PDB file of C-alpha atoms in Angstrom:
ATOM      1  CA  UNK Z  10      -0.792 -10.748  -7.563  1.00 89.00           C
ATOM      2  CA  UNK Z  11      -1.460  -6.852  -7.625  1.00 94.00           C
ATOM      3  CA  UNK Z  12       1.363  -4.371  -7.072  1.00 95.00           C
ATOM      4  CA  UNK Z  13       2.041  -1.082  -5.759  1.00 94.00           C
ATOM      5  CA  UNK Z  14       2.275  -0.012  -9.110  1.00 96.00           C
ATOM      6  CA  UNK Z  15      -0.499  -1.333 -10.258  1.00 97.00           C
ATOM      7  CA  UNK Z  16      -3.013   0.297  -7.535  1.00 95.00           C
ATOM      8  CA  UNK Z  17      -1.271   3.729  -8.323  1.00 95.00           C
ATOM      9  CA  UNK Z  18      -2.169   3.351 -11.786  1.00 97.00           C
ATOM     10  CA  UNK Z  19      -6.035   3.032 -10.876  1.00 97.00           C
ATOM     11  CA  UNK Z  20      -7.123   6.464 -12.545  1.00 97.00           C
ATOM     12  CA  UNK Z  21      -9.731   6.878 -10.140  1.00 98.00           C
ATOM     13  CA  UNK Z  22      -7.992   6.784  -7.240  1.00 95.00           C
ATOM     14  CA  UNK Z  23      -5.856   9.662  -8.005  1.00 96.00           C
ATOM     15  CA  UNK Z  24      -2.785   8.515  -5.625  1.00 93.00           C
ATOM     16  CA  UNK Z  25       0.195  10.117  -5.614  1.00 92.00           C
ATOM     17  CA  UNK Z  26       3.469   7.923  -3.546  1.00 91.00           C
ATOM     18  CA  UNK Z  27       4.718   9.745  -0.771  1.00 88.00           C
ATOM     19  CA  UNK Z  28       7.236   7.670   0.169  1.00 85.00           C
ATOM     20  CA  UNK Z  29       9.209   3.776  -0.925  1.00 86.00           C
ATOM     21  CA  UNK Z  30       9.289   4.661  -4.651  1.00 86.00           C
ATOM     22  CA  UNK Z  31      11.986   1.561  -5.044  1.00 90.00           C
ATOM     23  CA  UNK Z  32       9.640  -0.595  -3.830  1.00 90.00           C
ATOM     24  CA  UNK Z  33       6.721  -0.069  -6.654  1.00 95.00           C
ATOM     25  CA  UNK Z  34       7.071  -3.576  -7.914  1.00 95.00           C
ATOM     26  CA  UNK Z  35       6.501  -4.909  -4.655  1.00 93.00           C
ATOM     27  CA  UNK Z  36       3.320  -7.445  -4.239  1.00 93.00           C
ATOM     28  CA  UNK Z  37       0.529  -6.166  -1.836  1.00 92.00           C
ATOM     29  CA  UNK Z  38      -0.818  -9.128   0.361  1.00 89.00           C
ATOM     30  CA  UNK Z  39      -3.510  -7.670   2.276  1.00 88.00           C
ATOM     31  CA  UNK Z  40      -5.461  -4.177   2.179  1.00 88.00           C
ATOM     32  CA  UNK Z  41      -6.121  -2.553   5.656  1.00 87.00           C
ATOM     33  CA  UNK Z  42      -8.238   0.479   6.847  1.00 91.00           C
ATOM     34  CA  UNK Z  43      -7.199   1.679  10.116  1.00 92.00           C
ATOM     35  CA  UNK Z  44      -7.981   5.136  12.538  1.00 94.00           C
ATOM     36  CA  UNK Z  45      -5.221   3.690  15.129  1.00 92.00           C
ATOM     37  CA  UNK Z  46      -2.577   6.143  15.039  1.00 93.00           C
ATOM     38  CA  UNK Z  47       0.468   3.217  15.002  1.00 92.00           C
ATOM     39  CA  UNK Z  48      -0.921   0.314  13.944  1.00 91.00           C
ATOM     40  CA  UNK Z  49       2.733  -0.940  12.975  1.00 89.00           C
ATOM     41  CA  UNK Z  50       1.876  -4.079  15.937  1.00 91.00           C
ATOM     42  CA  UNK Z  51      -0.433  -5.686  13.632  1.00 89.00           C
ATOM     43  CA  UNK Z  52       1.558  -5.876  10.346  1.00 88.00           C
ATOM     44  CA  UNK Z  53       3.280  -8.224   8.948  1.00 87.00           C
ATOM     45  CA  UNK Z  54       4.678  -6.804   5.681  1.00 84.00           C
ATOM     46  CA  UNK Z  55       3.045  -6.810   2.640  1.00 84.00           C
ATOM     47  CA  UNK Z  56      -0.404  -5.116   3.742  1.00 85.00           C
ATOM     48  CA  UNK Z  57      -1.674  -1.530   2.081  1.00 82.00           C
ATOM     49  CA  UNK Z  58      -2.685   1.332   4.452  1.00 83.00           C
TER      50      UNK Z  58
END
């Protein structure tokens, strides 16, 4: 499974961690795109913004 680490250490992304630098070894689950200001109701943990 990919990591948080892993997809900041995609070169051509150029993504820089704002915040939840402890959790870099955590597994993403899911990838989301979203324009809904909170969209915190539909998440279940895991999921990339």
């Amino acid at each position: 499974m990919i990591t948080v680490q892993d997809i900041l250490e995609i070169p051509d992304l150029n993504l820089r961690l704002l915040a939840g630098g402890k959790s870099t070894s955590n597994p993403v689950r899911w990838v989301h795109i979203t324009e809904v200001p909170d969209p915190t109701r539909w998440l279940r943990g895991g999921e990339l913004l």
